[in-house]
PDB file of C-alpha atoms and ligand atoms in Angstrom:
ATOM      1  CA  MET A   1     175.226 126.426 -16.700  1.00 51.00           C
ATOM      2  CA  THR A   2     175.427 126.988 -20.530  1.00 46.00           C
ATOM      3  CA  SER A   3     177.277 123.800 -21.543  1.00 47.00           C
ATOM      4  CA  PRO A   4     175.421 120.467 -21.962  1.00 45.00           C
ATOM      5  CA  GLN A   5     175.156 118.716 -18.579  1.00 49.00           C
ATOM      6  CA  LYS A   6     172.978 116.554 -16.454  1.00 85.00           C
ATOM      7  CA  GLY A   7     173.582 117.519 -13.008  1.00 94.00           C
ATOM      8  CA  ALA A   8     173.550 120.857 -11.001  1.00 97.00           C
ATOM      9  CA  PHE A   9     176.318 123.355 -10.244  1.00 98.00           C
ATOM     10  CA  ILE A  10     175.764 125.343  -7.132  1.00 98.00           C
ATOM     11  CA  THR A  11     178.089 128.092  -5.633  1.00 98.00           C
ATOM     12  CA  PHE A  12     178.491 129.889  -2.436  1.00 98.00           C
ATOM     13  CA  GLU A  13     179.719 133.447  -2.476  1.00 98.00           C
ATOM     14  CA  GLY A  14     180.344 136.276   0.039  1.00 97.00           C
ATOM     15  CA  ILE A  15     182.938 138.028   2.113  1.00 95.00           C
ATOM     16  CA  ASP A  16     185.578 136.369   4.032  1.00 92.00           C
ATOM     17  CA  GLY A  17     184.286 134.702   7.279  1.00 93.00           C
ATOM     18  CA  SER A  18     180.530 135.002   6.218  1.00 96.00           C
ATOM     19  CA  GLY A  19     179.907 131.305   6.700  1.00 97.00           C
ATOM     20  CA  LYS A  20     180.188 130.047   3.150  1.00 97.00           C
ATOM     21  CA  SER A  21     182.135 127.012   3.947  1.00 97.00           C
ATOM     22  CA  THR A  22     179.928 126.052   6.810  1.00 98.00           C
ATOM     23  CA  GLN A  23     176.788 126.461   4.638  1.00 98.00           C
ATOM     24  CA  ALA A  24     178.335 124.633   1.703  1.00 98.00           C
ATOM     25  CA  ARG A  25     179.079 121.597   4.059  1.00 98.00           C
ATOM     26  CA  LEU A  26     175.576 121.763   5.583  1.00 98.00           C
ATOM     27  CA  LEU A  27     173.953 121.764   2.168  1.00 98.00           C
ATOM     28  CA  ALA A  28     176.157 118.891   0.961  1.00 98.00           C
ATOM     29  CA  LYS A  29     175.017 116.893   4.018  1.00 98.00           C
ATOM     30  CA  SER A  30     171.188 117.700   3.660  1.00 97.00           C
ATOM     31  CA  LEU A  31     171.373 116.746  -0.034  1.00 97.00           C
ATOM     32  CA  GLN A  32     173.377 113.505   0.722  1.00 97.00           C
ATOM     33  CA  ASP A  33     170.589 112.780   3.284  1.00 96.00           C
ATOM     34  CA  ASN A  34     168.194 113.095   0.483  1.00 92.00           C
ATOM     35  CA  SER A  35     170.059 110.469  -1.415  1.00 91.00           C
ATOM     36  CA  GLN A  36     171.794 112.800  -3.892  1.00 94.00           C
ATOM     37  CA  ASP A  37     175.224 112.302  -5.188  1.00 96.00           C
ATOM     38  CA  VAL A  38     177.190 115.437  -4.210  1.00 98.00           C
ATOM     39  CA  ILE A  39     180.654 116.632  -4.623  1.00 98.00           C
ATOM     40  CA  LEU A  40     181.760 119.380  -2.468  1.00 98.00           C
ATOM     41  CA  THR A  41     184.550 121.543  -3.765  1.00 98.00           C
ATOM     42  CA  ARG A  42     186.184 124.973  -3.329  1.00 98.00           C
ATOM     43  CA  GLU A  43     188.168 127.870  -5.042  1.00 98.00           C
ATOM     44  CA  PRO A  44     190.786 128.742  -5.460  1.00 97.00           C
ATOM     45  CA  GLY A  45     191.441 124.893  -5.566  1.00 98.00           C
ATOM     46  CA  GLY A  46     189.301 121.883  -6.021  1.00 98.00           C
ATOM     47  CA  SER A  47     191.741 119.952  -8.201  1.00 98.00           C
ATOM     48  CA  ILE A  48     195.270 118.920  -7.571  1.00 98.00           C
ATOM     49  CA  GLY A  49     196.721 121.644  -9.885  1.00 98.00           C
ATOM     50  CA  ALA A  50     194.363 124.362  -8.711  1.00 98.00           C
ATOM     51  CA  GLU A  51     195.177 123.581  -4.969  1.00 98.00           C
ATOM     52  CA  GLU A  52     198.861 124.214  -5.895  1.00 97.00           C
ATOM     53  CA  ILE A  53     198.001 127.598  -7.263  1.00 97.00           C
ATOM     54  CA  ARG A  54     195.931 128.245  -4.265  1.00 96.00           C
ATOM     55  CA  GLY A  55     198.940 128.689  -1.970  1.00 93.00           C
ATOM     56  CA  LEU A  56     200.356 131.347  -4.341  1.00 95.00           C
ATOM     57  CA  LEU A  57     197.195 133.294  -4.003  1.00 94.00           C
ATOM     58  CA  VAL A  58     196.001 133.119  -0.309  1.00 91.00           C
ATOM     59  CA  GLU A  59     199.362 133.362   1.444  1.00 90.00           C
ATOM     60  CA  GLY A  60     201.925 136.204   1.657  1.00 86.00           C
ATOM     61  CA  ASP A  61     201.961 139.783   1.455  1.00 88.00           C
ATOM     62  CA  PRO A  62     198.791 141.576   0.213  1.00 83.00           C
ATOM     63  CA  ASP A  63     201.011 143.367  -2.479  1.00 87.00           C
ATOM     64  CA  ARG A  64     202.455 140.105  -3.744  1.00 91.00           C
ATOM     65  CA  TRP A  65     200.572 140.178  -7.089  1.00 92.00           C
ATOM     66  CA  SER A  66     199.048 143.009  -9.088  1.00 91.00           C
ATOM     67  CA  ALA A  67     195.273 142.650  -9.730  1.00 91.00           C
ATOM     68  CA  HIS A  68     196.030 141.601 -13.387  1.00 93.00           C
ATOM     69  CA  THR A  69     198.221 138.797 -12.382  1.00 94.00           C
ATOM     70  CA  GLU A  70     195.761 137.704  -9.755  1.00 94.00           C
ATOM     71  CA  ILE A  71     193.067 137.620 -12.330  1.00 96.00           C
ATOM     72  CA  LEU A  72     195.146 135.313 -14.606  1.00 97.00           C
ATOM     73  CA  LEU A  73     196.134 133.003 -11.622  1.00 97.00           C
ATOM     74  CA  PHE A  74     192.435 132.625 -10.531  1.00 97.00           C
ATOM     75  CA  ASN A  75     191.479 131.872 -14.032  1.00 98.00           C
ATOM     76  CA  ALA A  76     194.288 129.261 -14.432  1.00 98.00           C
ATOM     77  CA  ALA A  77     193.208 127.623 -11.253  1.00 98.00           C
ATOM     78  CA  ARG A  78     189.521 127.750 -12.255  1.00 98.00           C
ATOM     79  CA  ARG A  79     190.224 126.286 -15.726  1.00 98.00           C
ATOM     80  CA  ASP A  80     191.826 123.244 -13.960  1.00 98.00           C
ATOM     81  CA  HIS A  81     189.117 123.013 -11.423  1.00 98.00           C
ATOM     82  CA  TRP A  82     186.497 123.121 -14.219  1.00 98.00           C
ATOM     83  CA  GLU A  83     188.157 120.473 -16.433  1.00 98.00           C
ATOM     84  CA  LYS A  84     189.094 117.941 -13.642  1.00 98.00           C
ATOM     85  CA  THR A  85     186.317 118.301 -11.101  1.00 98.00           C
ATOM     86  CA  ILE A  86     183.279 120.360 -11.929  1.00 98.00           C
ATOM     87  CA  PHE A  87     182.546 119.313 -15.577  1.00 97.00           C
ATOM     88  CA  PRO A  88     183.038 115.670 -15.253  1.00 97.00           C
ATOM     89  CA  ASN A  89     180.981 115.405 -12.219  1.00 98.00           C
ATOM     90  CA  VAL A  90     178.094 117.594 -13.339  1.00 97.00           C
ATOM     91  CA  ASN A  91     178.293 115.776 -16.615  1.00 96.00           C
ATOM     92  CA  ALA A  92     177.904 112.396 -14.644  1.00 96.00           C
ATOM     93  CA  GLY A  93     174.745 113.676 -13.105  1.00 96.00           C
ATOM     94  CA  LYS A  94     176.033 114.728  -9.707  1.00 97.00           C
ATOM     95  CA  THR A  95     175.306 117.880  -7.818  1.00 98.00           C
ATOM     96  CA  VAL A  96     178.528 119.989  -7.490  1.00 98.00           C
ATOM     97  CA  ILE A  97     178.735 122.480  -4.711  1.00 98.00           C
ATOM     98  CA  SER A  98     181.666 124.832  -4.862  1.00 98.00           C
ATOM     99  CA  ASP A  99     182.725 127.246  -2.078  1.00 98.00           C
ATOM    100  CA  ARG A 100     183.376 130.339  -4.347  1.00 98.00           C
ATOM    101  CA  PHE A 101     183.760 130.521  -8.161  1.00 98.00           C
ATOM    102  CA  ALA A 102     183.871 133.351 -10.743  1.00 98.00           C
ATOM    103  CA  ASP A 103     181.708 135.693  -8.936  1.00 98.00           C
ATOM    104  CA  SER A 104     184.551 136.058  -6.351  1.00 97.00           C
ATOM    105  CA  THR A 105     186.884 137.095  -9.140  1.00 97.00           C
ATOM    106  CA  ARG A 106     184.162 139.634 -10.399  1.00 97.00           C
ATOM    107  CA  VAL A 107     183.816 141.157  -6.862  1.00 96.00           C
ATOM    108  CA  TYR A 108     187.511 140.792  -5.335  1.00 93.00           C
ATOM    109  CA  GLN A 109     189.446 141.590  -8.481  1.00 94.00           C
ATOM    110  CA  GLY A 110     186.778 143.412 -10.433  1.00 92.00           C
ATOM    111  CA  VAL A 111     184.979 145.682  -7.966  1.00 83.00           C
ATOM    112  CA  ALA A 112     187.682 146.700  -5.472  1.00 72.00           C
ATOM    113  CA  ARG A 113     189.493 147.859  -8.703  1.00 71.00           C
ATOM    114  CA  ALA A 114     186.206 148.747 -10.447  1.00 74.00           C
ATOM    115  CA  GLU A 115     187.909 149.315 -13.825  1.00 87.00           C
ATOM    116  CA  LEU A 116     188.850 145.758 -14.055  1.00 95.00           C
ATOM    117  CA  ARG A 117     185.383 144.131 -14.027  1.00 95.00           C
ATOM    118  CA  PRO A 118     185.039 144.299 -17.831  1.00 95.00           C
ATOM    119  CA  LEU A 119     188.443 142.366 -18.125  1.00 96.00           C
ATOM    120  CA  VAL A 120     187.388 139.814 -15.588  1.00 97.00           C
ATOM    121  CA  ASP A 121     184.089 139.217 -17.510  1.00 97.00           C
ATOM    122  CA  GLN A 122     185.804 138.922 -20.894  1.00 97.00           C
ATOM    123  CA  LEU A 123     188.357 136.598 -19.521  1.00 97.00           C
ATOM    124  CA  HIS A 124     185.765 134.395 -17.889  1.00 98.00           C
ATOM    125  CA  ASP A 125     183.817 134.296 -21.116  1.00 97.00           C
ATOM    126  CA  LEU A 126     186.989 133.112 -22.972  1.00 97.00           C
ATOM    127  CA  ILE A 127     188.391 130.747 -20.552  1.00 96.00           C
ATOM    128  CA  ILE A 128     185.454 129.208 -18.637  1.00 97.00           C
ATOM    129  CA  GLY A 129     182.152 130.485 -20.381  1.00 97.00           C
ATOM    130  CA  VAL A 130     179.952 128.762 -17.839  1.00 96.00           C
ATOM    131  CA  GLU A 131     177.921 130.257 -14.931  1.00 98.00           C
ATOM    132  CA  PRO A 132     176.401 128.159 -12.027  1.00 98.00           C
ATOM    133  CA  ASP A 133     172.796 127.111 -11.905  1.00 98.00           C
ATOM    134  CA  LEU A 134     172.309 128.504  -8.475  1.00 98.00           C
ATOM    135  CA  THR A 135     174.282 130.900  -6.359  1.00 98.00           C
ATOM    136  CA  PHE A 136     173.977 131.683  -2.573  1.00 98.00           C
ATOM    137  CA  ILE A 137     175.421 134.994  -1.492  1.00 98.00           C
ATOM    138  CA  ILE A 138     175.780 134.829   2.254  1.00 98.00           C
ATOM    139  CA  ASP A 139     175.404 138.507   3.441  1.00 98.00           C
ATOM    140  CA  MET A 140     176.420 139.856   6.750  1.00 96.00           C
ATOM    141  CA  ASP A 141     178.076 142.735   8.651  1.00 95.00           C
ATOM    142  CA  SER A 142     181.700 143.156   7.385  1.00 93.00           C
ATOM    143  CA  HIS A 143     183.108 143.776  10.815  1.00 93.00           C
ATOM    144  CA  THR A 144     181.766 140.563  12.354  1.00 93.00           C
ATOM    145  CA  ALA A 145     182.757 138.426   9.256  1.00 91.00           C
ATOM    146  CA  LEU A 146     186.255 139.754   9.374  1.00 90.00           C
ATOM    147  CA  THR A 147     186.545 139.009  13.156  1.00 89.00           C
ATOM    148  CA  ARG A 148     185.203 135.431  12.619  1.00 87.00           C
ATOM    149  CA  GLY A 149     187.546 135.010   9.540  1.00 81.00           C
ATOM    150  CA  LEU A 150     190.676 136.126  11.373  1.00 82.00           C
ATOM    151  CA  ALA A 151     189.956 134.175  14.513  1.00 81.00           C
ATOM    152  CA  ARG A 152     190.511 131.008  12.428  1.00 81.00           C
ATOM    153  CA  GLN A 153     194.224 131.815  12.214  1.00 78.00           C
ATOM    154  CA  SER A 154     194.367 129.823   8.923  1.00 81.00           C
ATOM    155  CA  GLY A 155     197.638 131.407   7.642  1.00 81.00           C
ATOM    156  CA  GLU A 156     195.576 132.069   4.416  1.00 78.00           C
ATOM    157  CA  ASP A 157     194.619 135.655   5.364  1.00 79.00           C
ATOM    158  CA  ARG A 158     196.207 137.641   2.400  1.00 82.00           C
ATOM    159  CA  PHE A 159     192.789 139.203   1.467  1.00 79.00           C
ATOM    160  CA  GLU A 160     191.553 139.656   5.107  1.00 78.00           C
ATOM    161  CA  ASP A 161     194.943 141.554   5.706  1.00 80.00           C
ATOM    162  CA  LEU A 162     193.589 144.250   3.237  1.00 81.00           C
ATOM    163  CA  GLY A 163     191.361 145.477   6.238  1.00 85.00           C
ATOM    164  CA  LEU A 164     187.723 146.252   7.146  1.00 89.00           C
ATOM    165  CA  GLY A 165     187.331 149.023   4.404  1.00 91.00           C
ATOM    166  CA  PHE A 166     188.131 146.359   1.667  1.00 89.00           C
ATOM    167  CA  GLN A 167     185.508 143.935   3.278  1.00 91.00           C
ATOM    168  CA  ILE A 168     182.890 146.658   3.321  1.00 93.00           C
ATOM    169  CA  GLU A 169     183.462 147.396  -0.466  1.00 94.00           C
ATOM    170  CA  LEU A 170     183.204 143.585  -1.107  1.00 94.00           C
ATOM    171  CA  ARG A 171     180.061 143.317   0.686  1.00 96.00           C
ATOM    172  CA  GLN A 172     178.503 145.937  -1.473  1.00 96.00           C
ATOM    173  CA  GLY A 173     180.193 144.224  -4.572  1.00 96.00           C
ATOM    174  CA  PHE A 174     178.377 141.096  -3.784  1.00 97.00           C
ATOM    175  CA  LEU A 175     175.048 142.675  -3.244  1.00 97.00           C
ATOM    176  CA  ASP A 176     175.302 144.574  -6.618  1.00 96.00           C
ATOM    177  CA  LEU A 177     176.481 141.344  -8.275  1.00 96.00           C
ATOM    178  CA  ALA A 178     173.218 139.613  -7.183  1.00 98.00           C
ATOM    179  CA  LYS A 179     171.364 142.303  -9.201  1.00 97.00           C
ATOM    180  CA  ASP A 180     173.369 141.520 -12.275  1.00 96.00           C
ATOM    181  CA  PHE A 181     172.378 137.745 -12.112  1.00 97.00           C
ATOM    182  CA  PRO A 182     169.072 137.835 -10.490  1.00 98.00           C
ATOM    183  CA  ASP A 183     167.928 134.420 -11.867  1.00 97.00           C
ATOM    184  CA  ARG A 184     170.622 132.377 -10.179  1.00 98.00           C
ATOM    185  CA  CYS A 185     171.630 134.451  -7.130  1.00 98.00           C
ATOM    186  CA  HIS A 186     169.943 134.301  -3.781  1.00 98.00           C
ATOM    187  CA  VAL A 187     171.055 136.667  -1.109  1.00 98.00           C
ATOM    188  CA  ILE A 188     171.027 134.943   2.225  1.00 98.00           C
ATOM    189  CA  ASP A 189     170.983 136.784   5.730  1.00 98.00           C
ATOM    190  CA  GLY A 190     174.104 135.226   7.275  1.00 97.00           C
ATOM    191  CA  ALA A 191     173.647 136.872  10.731  1.00 96.00           C
ATOM    192  CA  ARG A 192     171.551 133.980  12.062  1.00 97.00           C
ATOM    193  CA  ASP A 193     172.558 130.638  13.547  1.00 97.00           C
ATOM    194  CA  ALA A 194     173.961 128.212  11.062  1.00 98.00           C
ATOM    195  CA  GLU A 195     171.161 125.684  11.311  1.00 98.00           C
ATOM    196  CA  THR A 196     168.426 128.357  10.550  1.00 98.00           C
ATOM    197  CA  ILE A 197     170.400 129.620   7.507  1.00 98.00           C
ATOM    198  CA  ALA A 198     170.916 126.030   6.236  1.00 98.00           C
ATOM    199  CA  LYS A 199     167.156 125.375   6.362  1.00 98.00           C
ATOM    200  CA  ASP A 200     166.505 128.305   4.032  1.00 98.00           C
ATOM    201  CA  ILE A 201     169.194 127.298   1.697  1.00 98.00           C
ATOM    202  CA  THR A 202     168.155 123.667   1.547  1.00 98.00           C
ATOM    203  CA  ALA A 203     164.520 124.581   0.780  1.00 97.00           C
ATOM    204  CA  ILE A 204     165.641 126.831  -2.037  1.00 98.00           C
ATOM    205  CA  THR A 205     167.888 124.218  -3.469  1.00 97.00           C
ATOM    206  CA  LEU A 206     165.375 121.315  -3.269  1.00 96.00           C
ATOM    207  CA  ASP A 207     162.722 123.627  -4.945  1.00 96.00           C
ATOM    208  CA  PHE A 208     165.292 124.291  -7.757  1.00 96.00           C
ATOM    209  CA  LEU A 209     166.363 120.621  -8.163  1.00 93.00           C
ATOM    210  CA  ARG A 210     162.642 119.676  -8.449  1.00 87.00           C
TER     211      ARG A 210
HETATM  212  P1  LIG B 301     183.759 131.438   5.115  1.00 78.95           P
HETATM  213  O1  LIG B 301     183.842 130.135   4.406  1.00 78.95           O
HETATM  214  O2  LIG B 301     182.744 132.419   4.562  1.00 78.95           O
HETATM  215  O3  LIG B 301     185.084 132.059   5.304  1.00 78.95           O
HETATM  216  P2  LIG B 301     183.253 129.916   7.433  1.00 78.95           P
HETATM  217  O4  LIG B 301     182.129 128.996   7.234  1.00 78.95           O
HETATM  218  O5  LIG B 301     184.611 129.273   7.466  1.00 78.95           O
HETATM  219  O6  LIG B 301     183.272 131.226   6.609  1.00 78.95           O
HETATM  220  O7  LIG B 301     182.944 130.524   8.978  1.00 78.95           O
HETATM  221  C1  LIG B 301     183.895 131.492   9.610  1.00 78.95           C
HETATM  222  C2  LIG B 301     183.800 131.263  11.098  1.00 78.95           C
HETATM  223  O8  LIG B 301     182.483 131.459  11.584  1.00 78.95           O
HETATM  224  C3  LIG B 301     184.090 129.845  11.500  1.00 78.95           C
HETATM  225  O9  LIG B 301     184.773 129.698  12.672  1.00 78.95           O
HETATM  226  C4  LIG B 301     182.613 129.250  11.636  1.00 78.95           C
HETATM  227  O10 LIG B 301     182.534 128.125  12.601  1.00 78.95           O
HETATM  228  C5  LIG B 301     181.858 130.458  12.257  1.00 78.95           C
HETATM  229  N1  LIG B 301     180.598 130.396  11.671  1.00 78.95           N
HETATM  230  C6  LIG B 301     179.992 130.034  10.487  1.00 78.95           C
HETATM  231  N2  LIG B 301     178.712 130.215  10.391  1.00 78.95           N
HETATM  232  C7  LIG B 301     178.311 130.874  11.616  1.00 78.95           C
HETATM  233  C8  LIG B 301     177.053 131.378  12.028  1.00 78.95           C
HETATM  234  N3  LIG B 301     175.931 131.247  11.380  1.00 78.95           N
HETATM  235  N4  LIG B 301     177.063 131.918  13.268  1.00 78.95           N
HETATM  236  C9  LIG B 301     178.086 132.038  14.042  1.00 78.95           C
HETATM  237  N5  LIG B 301     179.385 131.581  13.589  1.00 78.95           N
HETATM  238  C10 LIG B 301     179.485 130.976  12.324  1.00 78.95           C
HETATM  239  P1  LIG B 302     188.579 131.291   0.871  1.00 78.95           P
HETATM  240  O1  LIG B 302     189.319 130.273   1.287  1.00 78.95           O
HETATM  241  O2  LIG B 302     187.178 131.005   0.434  1.00 78.95           O
HETATM  242  O3  LIG B 302     188.467 132.449   2.004  1.00 78.95           O
HETATM  243  P2  LIG B 302     187.435 132.677   3.096  1.00 78.95           P
HETATM  244  O4  LIG B 302     187.229 131.368   3.854  1.00 78.95           O
HETATM  245  O5  LIG B 302     188.226 133.578   4.071  1.00 78.95           O
HETATM  246  O6  LIG B 302     186.275 133.235   2.622  1.00 78.95           O
HETATM  247  O7  LIG B 302     189.200 132.023  -0.352  1.00 78.95           O
HETATM  248  C1  LIG B 302     190.499 132.454  -0.263  1.00 78.95           C
HETATM  249  C2  LIG B 302     190.626 133.972  -0.495  1.00 78.95           C
HETATM  250  O8  LIG B 302     190.673 134.175  -2.048  1.00 78.95           O
HETATM  251  C3  LIG B 302     189.504 135.009  -0.126  1.00 78.95           C
HETATM  252  O9  LIG B 302     190.022 135.898   0.655  1.00 78.95           O
HETATM  253  C4  LIG B 302     188.936 135.485  -1.388  1.00 78.95           C
HETATM  254  C5  LIG B 302     190.033 135.301  -2.414  1.00 78.95           C
HETATM  255  N1  LIG B 302     189.570 135.131  -3.741  1.00 78.95           N
HETATM  256  C6  LIG B 302     189.753 136.185  -4.734  1.00 78.95           C
HETATM  257  O10 LIG B 302     190.158 137.226  -4.375  1.00 78.95           O
HETATM  258  N2  LIG B 302     189.240 135.927  -6.062  1.00 78.95           N
HETATM  259  C7  LIG B 302     188.680 134.693  -6.417  1.00 78.95           C
HETATM  260  O11 LIG B 302     188.336 134.536  -7.498  1.00 78.95           O
HETATM  261  C8  LIG B 302     188.468 133.710  -5.450  1.00 78.95           C
HETATM  262  C9  LIG B 302     187.900 132.308  -5.840  1.00 78.95           C
HETATM  263  C10 LIG B 302     188.937 133.934  -4.051  1.00 78.95           C
END
C-alpha cells in the first residue's frame, strides 16, 4: 500500500467460484485466533454506498453496461469502499481482508477487452492510487469453478452468464497479472480441500505480517 498506514491490506482474487470468499473467511478466522484485529470486506461493496452500487453491477443482463461504464461504476464503488472502510481501518492498525479489489477490474474489464487495460490502470492511479500489500490469486480449472459458482443460485450471476470461454480468458488474465505484480501476488492452487488451501495462505500471511 503506497499511502501512510499502520495495518495490512490483503486481497483475494480469482475467477468466479474459485473459493475466494471461503478462503477470505478462513484467513480472517485464523488471524483472529492469533489475536489480530481483522476486518473482512468485499468488492463490489464493502461500504453502504458501494453495496448500493453492487446491485447495479452483478444483477441483470450481461449487456446491461458497456465496459467503459462498468469501469466507472466499479471505481465509484471502490473509492467509497476505500474512503469508508479500507483506509480508516488499515490506518487504525487493523488487517483488512478484501474479497476482490482493483485486480478484478484489471482482469474482468481490462483483459476480456484487452485494449482497456491501460484505461483501467490510469483510472486506478487517479482515483485510488493504492495497491494491496498481499494478494492471493486462487487458481483453478474454469469449468469446475463456474459449476461451483452457478450452483449457489445467488441471483448475482451477471458475469458467470458470460459463459465458460469468458472464465477461461479470465483465468489466464489472473495468471498474467500475477507476473505484473510478483512482489505482492501469490498464486494458490484452489483445486484442493479448503482447509489445506487455508493452511498455505495463513502461513504466507503470518510470514508477511512478521
Ligand atoms: P468465490 O468467492 O471465489 O466465488 P466461494 O468461496 O463462494 O467462491 O466458493 C464457491 C462454492 O464452492 C461454494 O459453494 C463453496 O462452498 C465451494 N467451495 C469453496 N472452496 C472449496 C474447495 N476448496 N473445495 C470444494 N468446494 C469449495
Ligand atoms: P463476487 O461477488 O466476488 O463474485 P464471485 O463470488 O462469483 O466470484 O463479484 C461479483 C462479480 O463482479 C464477479 O463476477 C466479478 C465481477 N467484478 C468485475 O467484473 N470487476 C471488478 O472490479 C470486481 C470487483 C468484480
